[in-house]
Amino acid sequence: MFTGIIEAVGTIRALAVKGQDISVTVDSGSLDLSDVKLGDSIATNGVCLTVVALTGKGYVADVSLETLNRTAFKDYQPGQLVNLEKAMLPTTRFGGHMVSGHVDDVGEIISRTQIGRAIEFWVKAPDHLAKYMAEKGSVSIDGISLTVNAVRGAEFKLTIVPHTAGETTMDGFKPGRRVNLEVDVISRY
């Protein structure tokens, strides 16, 4: 379980094909891995991945065919920046919303507009997820806990404050970018 509050931005260093799956090596940037052990979970762009090796500068995880089919991971290349969050502890501040790391599907950024110091994004979700998008509800985009500010069908609006843009990969989002979507568990049930 995660909160959607990103702890660091990392970089994909390598992707190795392993049959139908892949192995990903991530440079974890400023993420403190001193308390991470093999088998721990790290949300990587919102995808709950299991650490199978620690490299000194990051970690290695396996990405299954199911994950490749359901996420934007199949688009990733070495050098890709990724949002990172370690699994929450019972003592962790719960600043975002309940994020499982089980991505529902891939959406697409359809517009980006500067509004004052904030950035307004419109995102297109697959039609089957539209019923879970609620104005002032939550959504996870590439692992980031965000508030839905407007909904029109399967499209929804996000307003990103400068802090969020600067501490995540969102500052680099442009129209056409595919993003991992996880709907809010409360709206799902």
PDB file of N, CA, C and O in Angstrom, residues 7-72:
ATOM      1  N   GLU A   7       8.356  10.181  -3.170  1.00  0.00           N
ATOM      2  CA  GLU A   7       9.510  10.407  -2.311  1.00  0.00           C
ATOM      3  C   GLU A   7      10.749  10.833  -3.088  1.00  0.00           C
ATOM      4  O   GLU A   7      11.615  11.506  -2.541  1.00  0.00           O
ATOM      5  N   ALA A   8      10.837  10.428  -4.349  1.00  0.00           N
ATOM      6  CA  ALA A   8      12.003  10.767  -5.163  1.00  0.00           C
ATOM      7  C   ALA A   8      11.678  10.488  -6.627  1.00  0.00           C
ATOM      8  O   ALA A   8      10.763   9.734  -6.938  1.00  0.00           O
ATOM      9  N   VAL A   9      12.463  11.100  -7.490  1.00  0.00           N
ATOM     10  CA  VAL A   9      12.409  10.783  -8.919  1.00  0.00           C
ATOM     11  C   VAL A   9      13.672   9.993  -9.231  1.00  0.00           C
ATOM     12  O   VAL A   9      14.779  10.399  -8.867  1.00  0.00           O
ATOM     13  N   GLY A  10      13.487   8.831  -9.856  1.00  0.00           N
ATOM     14  CA  GLY A  10      14.607   7.985 -10.241  1.00  0.00           C
ATOM     15  C   GLY A  10      14.716   7.903 -11.753  1.00  0.00           C
ATOM     16  O   GLY A  10      13.963   8.559 -12.480  1.00  0.00           O
ATOM     17  N   THR A  11      15.652   7.072 -12.204  1.00  0.00           N
ATOM     18  CA  THR A  11      15.900   6.916 -13.641  1.00  0.00           C
ATOM     19  C   THR A  11      16.020   5.439 -13.969  1.00  0.00           C
ATOM     20  O   THR A  11      16.732   4.700 -13.278  1.00  0.00           O
ATOM     21  N   ILE A  12      15.344   5.014 -15.026  1.00  0.00           N
ATOM     22  CA  ILE A  12      15.520   3.642 -15.508  1.00  0.00           C
ATOM     23  C   ILE A  12      16.892   3.561 -16.167  1.00  0.00           C
ATOM     24  O   ILE A  12      17.199   4.336 -17.070  1.00  0.00           O
ATOM     25  N   ARG A  13      17.718   2.659 -15.671  1.00  0.00           N
ATOM     26  CA  ARG A  13      19.069   2.486 -16.208  1.00  0.00           C
ATOM     27  C   ARG A  13      19.133   1.362 -17.235  1.00  0.00           C
ATOM     28  O   ARG A  13      19.918   1.433 -18.173  1.00  0.00           O
ATOM     29  N   ALA A  14      18.344   0.296 -17.039  1.00  0.00           N
ATOM     30  CA  ALA A  14      18.396  -0.835 -17.964  1.00  0.00           C
ATOM     31  C   ALA A  14      17.068  -1.579 -17.962  1.00  0.00           C
ATOM     32  O   ALA A  14      16.379  -1.629 -16.932  1.00  0.00           O
ATOM     33  N   LEU A  15      16.734  -2.119 -19.117  1.00  0.00           N
ATOM     34  CA  LEU A  15      15.586  -3.002 -19.283  1.00  0.00           C
ATOM     35  C   LEU A  15      16.094  -4.250 -19.996  1.00  0.00           C
ATOM     36  O   LEU A  15      16.664  -4.144 -21.087  1.00  0.00           O
ATOM     37  N   ALA A  16      15.928  -5.407 -19.377  1.00  0.00           N
ATOM     38  CA  ALA A  16      16.421  -6.646 -19.968  1.00  0.00           C
ATOM     39  C   ALA A  16      15.246  -7.585 -20.195  1.00  0.00           C
ATOM     40  O   ALA A  16      14.479  -7.869 -19.269  1.00  0.00           O
ATOM     41  N   VAL A  17      15.104  -8.054 -21.428  1.00  0.00           N
ATOM     42  CA  VAL A  17      14.023  -8.984 -21.768  1.00  0.00           C
ATOM     43  C   VAL A  17      14.351 -10.338 -21.157  1.00  0.00           C
ATOM     44  O   VAL A  17      15.463 -10.854 -21.292  1.00  0.00           O
ATOM     45  N   LYS A  18      13.364 -10.903 -20.468  1.00  0.00           N
ATOM     46  CA  LYS A  18      13.500 -12.219 -19.826  1.00  0.00           C
ATOM     47  C   LYS A  18      12.298 -13.057 -20.274  1.00  0.00           C
ATOM     48  O   LYS A  18      11.296 -13.132 -19.574  1.00  0.00           O
ATOM     49  N   GLY A  19      12.366 -13.617 -21.484  1.00  0.00           N
ATOM     50  CA  GLY A  19      11.214 -14.322 -22.033  1.00  0.00           C
ATOM     51  C   GLY A  19      10.141 -13.306 -22.393  1.00  0.00           C
ATOM     52  O   GLY A  19      10.385 -12.366 -23.137  1.00  0.00           O
ATOM     53  N   GLN A  20       8.954 -13.459 -21.803  1.00  0.00           N
ATOM     54  CA  GLN A  20       7.870 -12.497 -22.051  1.00  0.00           C
ATOM     55  C   GLN A  20       7.870 -11.363 -21.019  1.00  0.00           C
ATOM     56  O   GLN A  20       7.101 -10.421 -21.149  1.00  0.00           O
ATOM     57  N   ASP A  21       8.706 -11.477 -20.009  1.00  0.00           N
ATOM     58  CA  ASP A  21       8.790 -10.475 -18.961  1.00  0.00           C
ATOM     59  C   ASP A  21      10.026  -9.608 -19.205  1.00  0.00           C
ATOM     60  O   ASP A  21      10.796  -9.853 -20.123  1.00  0.00           O
ATOM     61  N   ILE A  22      10.202  -8.602 -18.336  1.00  0.00           N
ATOM     62  CA  ILE A  22      11.439  -7.827 -18.368  1.00  0.00           C
ATOM     63  C   ILE A  22      11.962  -7.662 -16.943  1.00  0.00           C
ATOM     64  O   ILE A  22      11.220  -7.781 -15.971  1.00  0.00           O
ATOM     65  N   SER A  23      13.222  -7.379 -16.864  1.00  0.00           N
ATOM     66  CA  SER A  23      13.860  -6.999 -15.611  1.00  0.00           C
ATOM     67  C   SER A  23      14.245  -5.533 -15.776  1.00  0.00           C
ATOM     68  O   SER A  23      14.794  -5.147 -16.813  1.00  0.00           O
ATOM     69  N   VAL A  24      13.932  -4.718 -14.779  1.00  0.00           N
ATOM     70  CA  VAL A  24      14.224  -3.286 -14.845  1.00  0.00           C
ATOM     71  C   VAL A  24      15.218  -2.928 -13.745  1.00  0.00           C
ATOM     72  O   VAL A  24      15.092  -3.390 -12.608  1.00  0.00           O
ATOM     73  N   THR A  25      16.226  -2.146 -14.106  1.00  0.00           N
ATOM     74  CA  THR A  25      17.184  -1.616 -13.144  1.00  0.00           C
ATOM     75  C   THR A  25      16.917  -0.132 -13.012  1.00  0.00           C
ATOM     76  O   THR A  25      16.888   0.592 -14.016  1.00  0.00           O
ATOM     77  N   VAL A  26      16.692   0.316 -11.768  1.00  0.00           N
ATOM     78  CA  VAL A  26      16.328   1.703 -11.496  1.00  0.00           C
ATOM     79  C   VAL A  26      17.389   2.340 -10.615  1.00  0.00           C
ATOM     80  O   VAL A  26      17.753   1.783  -9.575  1.00  0.00           O
ATOM     81  N   ASP A  27      17.888   3.504 -11.055  1.00  0.00           N
ATOM     82  CA  ASP A  27      18.722   4.349 -10.203  1.00  0.00           C
ATOM     83  C   ASP A  27      17.730   5.129  -9.356  1.00  0.00           C
ATOM     84  O   ASP A  27      16.903   5.876  -9.890  1.00  0.00           O
ATOM     85  N   SER A  28      17.780   4.950  -8.047  1.00  0.00           N
ATOM     86  CA  SER A  28      16.746   5.507  -7.174  1.00  0.00           C
ATOM     87  C   SER A  28      16.955   6.955  -6.785  1.00  0.00           C
ATOM     88  O   SER A  28      16.189   7.497  -5.987  1.00  0.00           O
ATOM     89  N   GLY A  29      17.950   7.623  -7.342  1.00  0.00           N
ATOM     90  CA  GLY A  29      18.157   9.047  -7.058  1.00  0.00           C
ATOM     91  C   GLY A  29      18.316   9.293  -5.573  1.00  0.00           C
ATOM     92  O   GLY A  29      19.098   8.627  -4.901  1.00  0.00           O
ATOM     93  N   SER A  30      17.523  10.203  -5.027  1.00  0.00           N
ATOM     94  CA  SER A  30      17.648  10.565  -3.610  1.00  0.00           C
ATOM     95  C   SER A  30      16.812   9.678  -2.680  1.00  0.00           C
ATOM     96  O   SER A  30      16.787   9.919  -1.477  1.00  0.00           O
ATOM     97  N   LEU A  31      16.164   8.647  -3.207  1.00  0.00           N
ATOM     98  CA  LEU A  31      15.362   7.759  -2.362  1.00  0.00           C
ATOM     99  C   LEU A  31      16.271   6.987  -1.417  1.00  0.00           C
ATOM    100  O   LEU A  31      17.200   6.303  -1.843  1.00  0.00           O
ATOM    101  N   ASP A  32      16.008   7.079  -0.125  1.00  0.00           N
ATOM    102  CA  ASP A  32      16.800   6.383   0.891  1.00  0.00           C
ATOM    103  C   ASP A  32      16.448   4.900   0.867  1.00  0.00           C
ATOM    104  O   ASP A  32      15.327   4.515   1.188  1.00  0.00           O
ATOM    105  N   LEU A  33      17.406   4.073   0.482  1.00  0.00           N
ATOM    106  CA  LEU A  33      17.192   2.626   0.418  1.00  0.00           C
ATOM    107  C   LEU A  33      17.797   1.892   1.605  1.00  0.00           C
ATOM    108  O   LEU A  33      17.848   0.667   1.610  1.00  0.00           O
ATOM    109  N   SER A  34      18.230   2.628   2.638  1.00  0.00           N
ATOM    110  CA  SER A  34      18.907   1.994   3.770  1.00  0.00           C
ATOM    111  C   SER A  34      18.017   1.008   4.517  1.00  0.00           C
ATOM    112  O   SER A  34      18.523   0.084   5.149  1.00  0.00           O
ATOM    113  N   ASP A  35      16.694   1.187   4.438  1.00  0.00           N
ATOM    114  CA  ASP A  35      15.781   0.269   5.129  1.00  0.00           C
ATOM    115  C   ASP A  35      15.077  -0.688   4.171  1.00  0.00           C
ATOM    116  O   ASP A  35      14.163  -1.408   4.567  1.00  0.00           O
ATOM    117  N   VAL A  36      15.506  -0.731   2.913  1.00  0.00           N
ATOM    118  CA  VAL A  36      14.885  -1.599   1.906  1.00  0.00           C
ATOM    119  C   VAL A  36      15.637  -2.917   1.851  1.00  0.00           C
ATOM    120  O   VAL A  36      16.862  -2.947   1.847  1.00  0.00           O
ATOM    121  N   LYS A  37      14.869  -3.999   1.789  1.00  0.00           N
ATOM    122  CA  LYS A  37      15.464  -5.329   1.672  1.00  0.00           C
ATOM    123  C   LYS A  37      14.809  -6.067   0.513  1.00  0.00           C
ATOM    124  O   LYS A  37      13.775  -5.631  -0.011  1.00  0.00           O
ATOM    125  N   LEU A  38      15.414  -7.168   0.109  1.00  0.00           N
ATOM    126  CA  LEU A  38      14.848  -7.970  -0.973  1.00  0.00           C
ATOM    127  C   LEU A  38      13.416  -8.374  -0.610  1.00  0.00           C
ATOM    128  O   LEU A  38      13.139  -8.739   0.534  1.00  0.00           O
ATOM    129  N   GLY A  39      12.524  -8.257  -1.587  1.00  0.00           N
ATOM    130  CA  GLY A  39      11.124  -8.587  -1.372  1.00  0.00           C
ATOM    131  C   GLY A  39      10.258  -7.391  -1.021  1.00  0.00           C
ATOM    132  O   GLY A  39       9.028  -7.492  -1.040  1.00  0.00           O
ATOM    133  N   ASP A  40      10.880  -6.246  -0.697  1.00  0.00           N
ATOM    134  CA  ASP A  40      10.097  -5.037  -0.409  1.00  0.00           C
ATOM    135  C   ASP A  40       9.497  -4.489  -1.699  1.00  0.00           C
ATOM    136  O   ASP A  40       9.979  -4.766  -2.795  1.00  0.00           O
ATOM    137  N   SER A  41       8.454  -3.695  -1.540  1.00  0.00           N
ATOM    138  CA  SER A  41       7.774  -3.092  -2.679  1.00  0.00           C
ATOM    139  C   SER A  41       8.151  -1.626  -2.814  1.00  0.00           C
ATOM    140  O   SER A  41       8.208  -0.904  -1.825  1.00  0.00           O
ATOM    141  N   ILE A  42       8.387  -1.214  -4.062  1.00  0.00           N
ATOM    142  CA  ILE A  42       8.602   0.191  -4.389  1.00  0.00           C
ATOM    143  C   ILE A  42       7.703   0.515  -5.574  1.00  0.00           C
ATOM    144  O   ILE A  42       7.776  -0.149  -6.617  1.00  0.00           O
ATOM    145  N   ALA A  43       6.834   1.521  -5.393  1.00  0.00           N
ATOM    146  CA  ALA A  43       5.994   1.965  -6.507  1.00  0.00           C
ATOM    147  C   ALA A  43       6.891   2.736  -7.467  1.00  0.00           C
ATOM    148  O   ALA A  43       7.555   3.700  -7.088  1.00  0.00           O
ATOM    149  N   THR A  44       6.911   2.273  -8.704  1.00  0.00           N
ATOM    150  CA  THR A  44       7.746   2.848  -9.751  1.00  0.00           C
ATOM    151  C   THR A  44       6.807   3.348 -10.837  1.00  0.00           C
ATOM    152  O   THR A  44       6.215   2.555 -11.562  1.00  0.00           O
ATOM    153  N   ASN A  45       6.603   4.666 -10.896  1.00  0.00           N
ATOM    154  CA  ASN A  45       5.571   5.275 -11.742  1.00  0.00           C
ATOM    155  C   ASN A  45       4.209   4.658 -11.450  1.00  0.00           C
ATOM    156  O   ASN A  45       3.404   4.428 -12.349  1.00  0.00           O
ATOM    157  N   GLY A  46       3.980   4.384 -10.177  1.00  0.00           N
ATOM    158  CA  GLY A  46       2.687   3.883  -9.744  1.00  0.00           C
ATOM    159  C   GLY A  46       2.531   2.384  -9.818  1.00  0.00           C
ATOM    160  O   GLY A  46       1.495   1.855  -9.421  1.00  0.00           O
ATOM    161  N   VAL A  47       3.524   1.673 -10.308  1.00  0.00           N
ATOM    162  CA  VAL A  47       3.463   0.220 -10.428  1.00  0.00           C
ATOM    163  C   VAL A  47       4.181  -0.390  -9.235  1.00  0.00           C
ATOM    164  O   VAL A  47       5.365  -0.121  -9.014  1.00  0.00           O
ATOM    165  N   CYS A  48       3.476  -1.196  -8.463  1.00  0.00           N
ATOM    166  CA  CYS A  48       4.074  -1.873  -7.316  1.00  0.00           C
ATOM    167  C   CYS A  48       5.041  -2.936  -7.827  1.00  0.00           C
ATOM    168  O   CYS A  48       4.626  -3.917  -8.434  1.00  0.00           O
ATOM    169  N   LEU A  49       6.337  -2.702  -7.613  1.00  0.00           N
ATOM    170  CA  LEU A  49       7.356  -3.654  -8.042  1.00  0.00           C
ATOM    171  C   LEU A  49       8.078  -4.223  -6.824  1.00  0.00           C
ATOM    172  O   LEU A  49       8.316  -3.509  -5.855  1.00  0.00           O
ATOM    173  N   THR A  50       8.444  -5.491  -6.916  1.00  0.00           N
ATOM    174  CA  THR A  50       9.156  -6.179  -5.843  1.00  0.00           C
ATOM    175  C   THR A  50      10.654  -6.097  -6.096  1.00  0.00           C
ATOM    176  O   THR A  50      11.131  -6.462  -7.178  1.00  0.00           O
ATOM    177  N   VAL A  51      11.395  -5.632  -5.104  1.00  0.00           N
ATOM    178  CA  VAL A  51      12.851  -5.529  -5.209  1.00  0.00           C
ATOM    179  C   VAL A  51      13.447  -6.932  -5.191  1.00  0.00           C
ATOM    180  O   VAL A  51      13.240  -7.693  -4.244  1.00  0.00           O
ATOM    181  N   VAL A  52      14.193  -7.275  -6.263  1.00  0.00           N
ATOM    182  CA  VAL A  52      14.839  -8.588  -6.330  1.00  0.00           C
ATOM    183  C   VAL A  52      16.354  -8.483  -6.167  1.00  0.00           C
ATOM    184  O   VAL A  52      17.024  -9.489  -5.958  1.00  0.00           O
ATOM    185  N   ALA A  53      16.892  -7.256  -6.281  1.00  0.00           N
ATOM    186  CA  ALA A  53      18.323  -7.026  -6.049  1.00  0.00           C
ATOM    187  C   ALA A  53      18.516  -5.550  -5.728  1.00  0.00           C
ATOM    188  O   ALA A  53      17.775  -4.695  -6.219  1.00  0.00           O
ATOM    189  N   LEU A  54      19.504  -5.269  -4.893  1.00  0.00           N
ATOM    190  CA  LEU A  54      19.912  -3.900  -4.594  1.00  0.00           C
ATOM    191  C   LEU A  54      21.266  -3.682  -5.258  1.00  0.00           C
ATOM    192  O   LEU A  54      22.140  -4.555  -5.188  1.00  0.00           O
ATOM    193  N   THR A  55      21.425  -2.531  -5.922  1.00  0.00           N
ATOM    194  CA  THR A  55      22.634  -2.304  -6.732  1.00  0.00           C
ATOM    195  C   THR A  55      23.615  -1.331  -6.099  1.00  0.00           C
ATOM    196  O   THR A  55      24.673  -1.100  -6.665  1.00  0.00           O
ATOM    197  N   GLY A  56      23.273  -0.747  -4.977  1.00  0.00           N
ATOM    198  CA  GLY A  56      24.110   0.285  -4.388  1.00  0.00           C
ATOM    199  C   GLY A  56      23.628   1.667  -4.784  1.00  0.00           C
ATOM    200  O   GLY A  56      23.685   2.598  -3.994  1.00  0.00           O
ATOM    201  N   LYS A  57      23.137   1.816  -6.013  1.00  0.00           N
ATOM    202  CA  LYS A  57      22.581   3.082  -6.480  1.00  0.00           C
ATOM    203  C   LYS A  57      21.084   2.969  -6.740  1.00  0.00           C
ATOM    204  O   LYS A  57      20.459   3.924  -7.190  1.00  0.00           O
ATOM    205  N   GLY A  58      20.537   1.791  -6.501  1.00  0.00           N
ATOM    206  CA  GLY A  58      19.123   1.589  -6.787  1.00  0.00           C
ATOM    207  C   GLY A  58      18.720   0.149  -6.584  1.00  0.00           C
ATOM    208  O   GLY A  58      19.240  -0.535  -5.700  1.00  0.00           O
ATOM    209  N   TYR A  59      17.835  -0.314  -7.451  1.00  0.00           N
ATOM    210  CA  TYR A  59      17.294  -1.657  -7.289  1.00  0.00           C
ATOM    211  C   TYR A  59      16.944  -2.263  -8.646  1.00  0.00           C
ATOM    212  O   TYR A  59      16.868  -1.574  -9.666  1.00  0.00           O
ATOM    213  N   VAL A  60      16.736  -3.572  -8.619  1.00  0.00           N
ATOM    214  CA  VAL A  60      16.298  -4.332  -9.781  1.00  0.00           C
ATOM    215  C   VAL A  60      14.964  -4.959  -9.418  1.00  0.00           C
ATOM    216  O   VAL A  60      14.763  -5.419  -8.281  1.00  0.00           O
ATOM    217  N   ALA A  61      14.034  -4.957 -10.372  1.00  0.00           N
ATOM    218  CA  ALA A  61      12.724  -5.578 -10.167  1.00  0.00           C
ATOM    219  C   ALA A  61      12.304  -6.272 -11.456  1.00  0.00           C
ATOM    220  O   ALA A  61      12.769  -5.913 -12.548  1.00  0.00           O
ATOM    221  N   ASP A  62      11.445  -7.263 -11.321  1.00  0.00           N
ATOM    222  CA  ASP A  62      10.886  -7.944 -12.479  1.00  0.00           C
ATOM    223  C   ASP A  62       9.541  -7.330 -12.824  1.00  0.00           C
ATOM    224  O   ASP A  62       8.783  -6.939 -11.934  1.00  0.00           O
ATOM    225  N   VAL A  63       9.255  -7.244 -14.115  1.00  0.00           N
ATOM    226  CA  VAL A  63       7.984  -6.702 -14.599  1.00  0.00           C
ATOM    227  C   VAL A  63       7.329  -7.800 -15.428  1.00  0.00           C
ATOM    228  O   VAL A  63       7.865  -8.208 -16.465  1.00  0.00           O
ATOM    229  N   SER A  64       6.175  -8.282 -14.959  1.00  0.00           N
ATOM    230  CA  SER A  64       5.500  -9.404 -15.603  1.00  0.00           C
ATOM    231  C   SER A  64       4.801  -8.987 -16.897  1.00  0.00           C
ATOM    232  O   SER A  64       4.576  -7.797 -17.157  1.00  0.00           O
ATOM    233  N   LEU A  65       4.419  -9.965 -17.697  1.00  0.00           N
ATOM    234  CA  LEU A  65       3.664  -9.710 -18.923  1.00  0.00           C
ATOM    235  C   LEU A  65       2.351  -9.004 -18.604  1.00  0.00           C
ATOM    236  O   LEU A  65       1.951  -8.078 -19.323  1.00  0.00           O
ATOM    237  N   GLU A  66       1.670  -9.387 -17.526  1.00  0.00           N
ATOM    238  CA  GLU A  66       0.428  -8.719 -17.118  1.00  0.00           C
ATOM    239  C   GLU A  66       0.677  -7.231 -16.885  1.00  0.00           C
ATOM    240  O   GLU A  66      -0.090  -6.381 -17.346  1.00  0.00           O
ATOM    241  N   THR A  67       1.753  -6.900 -16.185  1.00  0.00           N
ATOM    242  CA  THR A  67       2.082  -5.498 -15.924  1.00  0.00           C
ATOM    243  C   THR A  67       2.430  -4.774 -17.220  1.00  0.00           C
ATOM    244  O   THR A  67       2.002  -3.642 -17.439  1.00  0.00           O
ATOM    245  N   LEU A  68       3.180  -5.411 -18.097  1.00  0.00           N
ATOM    246  CA  LEU A  68       3.516  -4.798 -19.381  1.00  0.00           C
ATOM    247  C   LEU A  68       2.258  -4.500 -20.196  1.00  0.00           C
ATOM    248  O   LEU A  68       2.164  -3.463 -20.843  1.00  0.00           O
ATOM    249  N   ASN A  69       1.289  -5.413 -20.151  1.00  0.00           N
ATOM    250  CA  ASN A  69       0.049  -5.241 -20.923  1.00  0.00           C
ATOM    251  C   ASN A  69      -0.872  -4.181 -20.342  1.00  0.00           C
ATOM    252  O   ASN A  69      -1.691  -3.614 -21.053  1.00  0.00           O
ATOM    253  N   ARG A  70      -0.774  -3.902 -19.048  1.00  0.00           N
ATOM    254  CA  ARG A  70      -1.722  -3.009 -18.381  1.00  0.00           C
ATOM    255  C   ARG A  70      -1.166  -1.626 -18.073  1.00  0.00           C
ATOM    256  O   ARG A  70      -1.904  -0.747 -17.666  1.00  0.00           O
ATOM    257  N   THR A  71       0.133  -1.436 -18.264  1.00  0.00           N
ATOM    258  CA  THR A  71       0.771  -0.170 -17.884  1.00  0.00           C
ATOM    259  C   THR A  71       1.527   0.436 -19.070  1.00  0.00           C
ATOM    260  O   THR A  71       1.620  -0.171 -20.137  1.00  0.00           O
ATOM    261  N   ALA A  72       2.087   1.604 -18.846  1.00  0.00           N
ATOM    262  CA  ALA A  72       2.908   2.259 -19.863  1.00  0.00           C
ATOM    263  C   ALA A  72       4.345   1.745 -19.843  1.00  0.00           C
ATOM    264  O   ALA A  72       5.183   2.236 -20.600  1.00  0.00           O
TER     265      ALA A  72
END
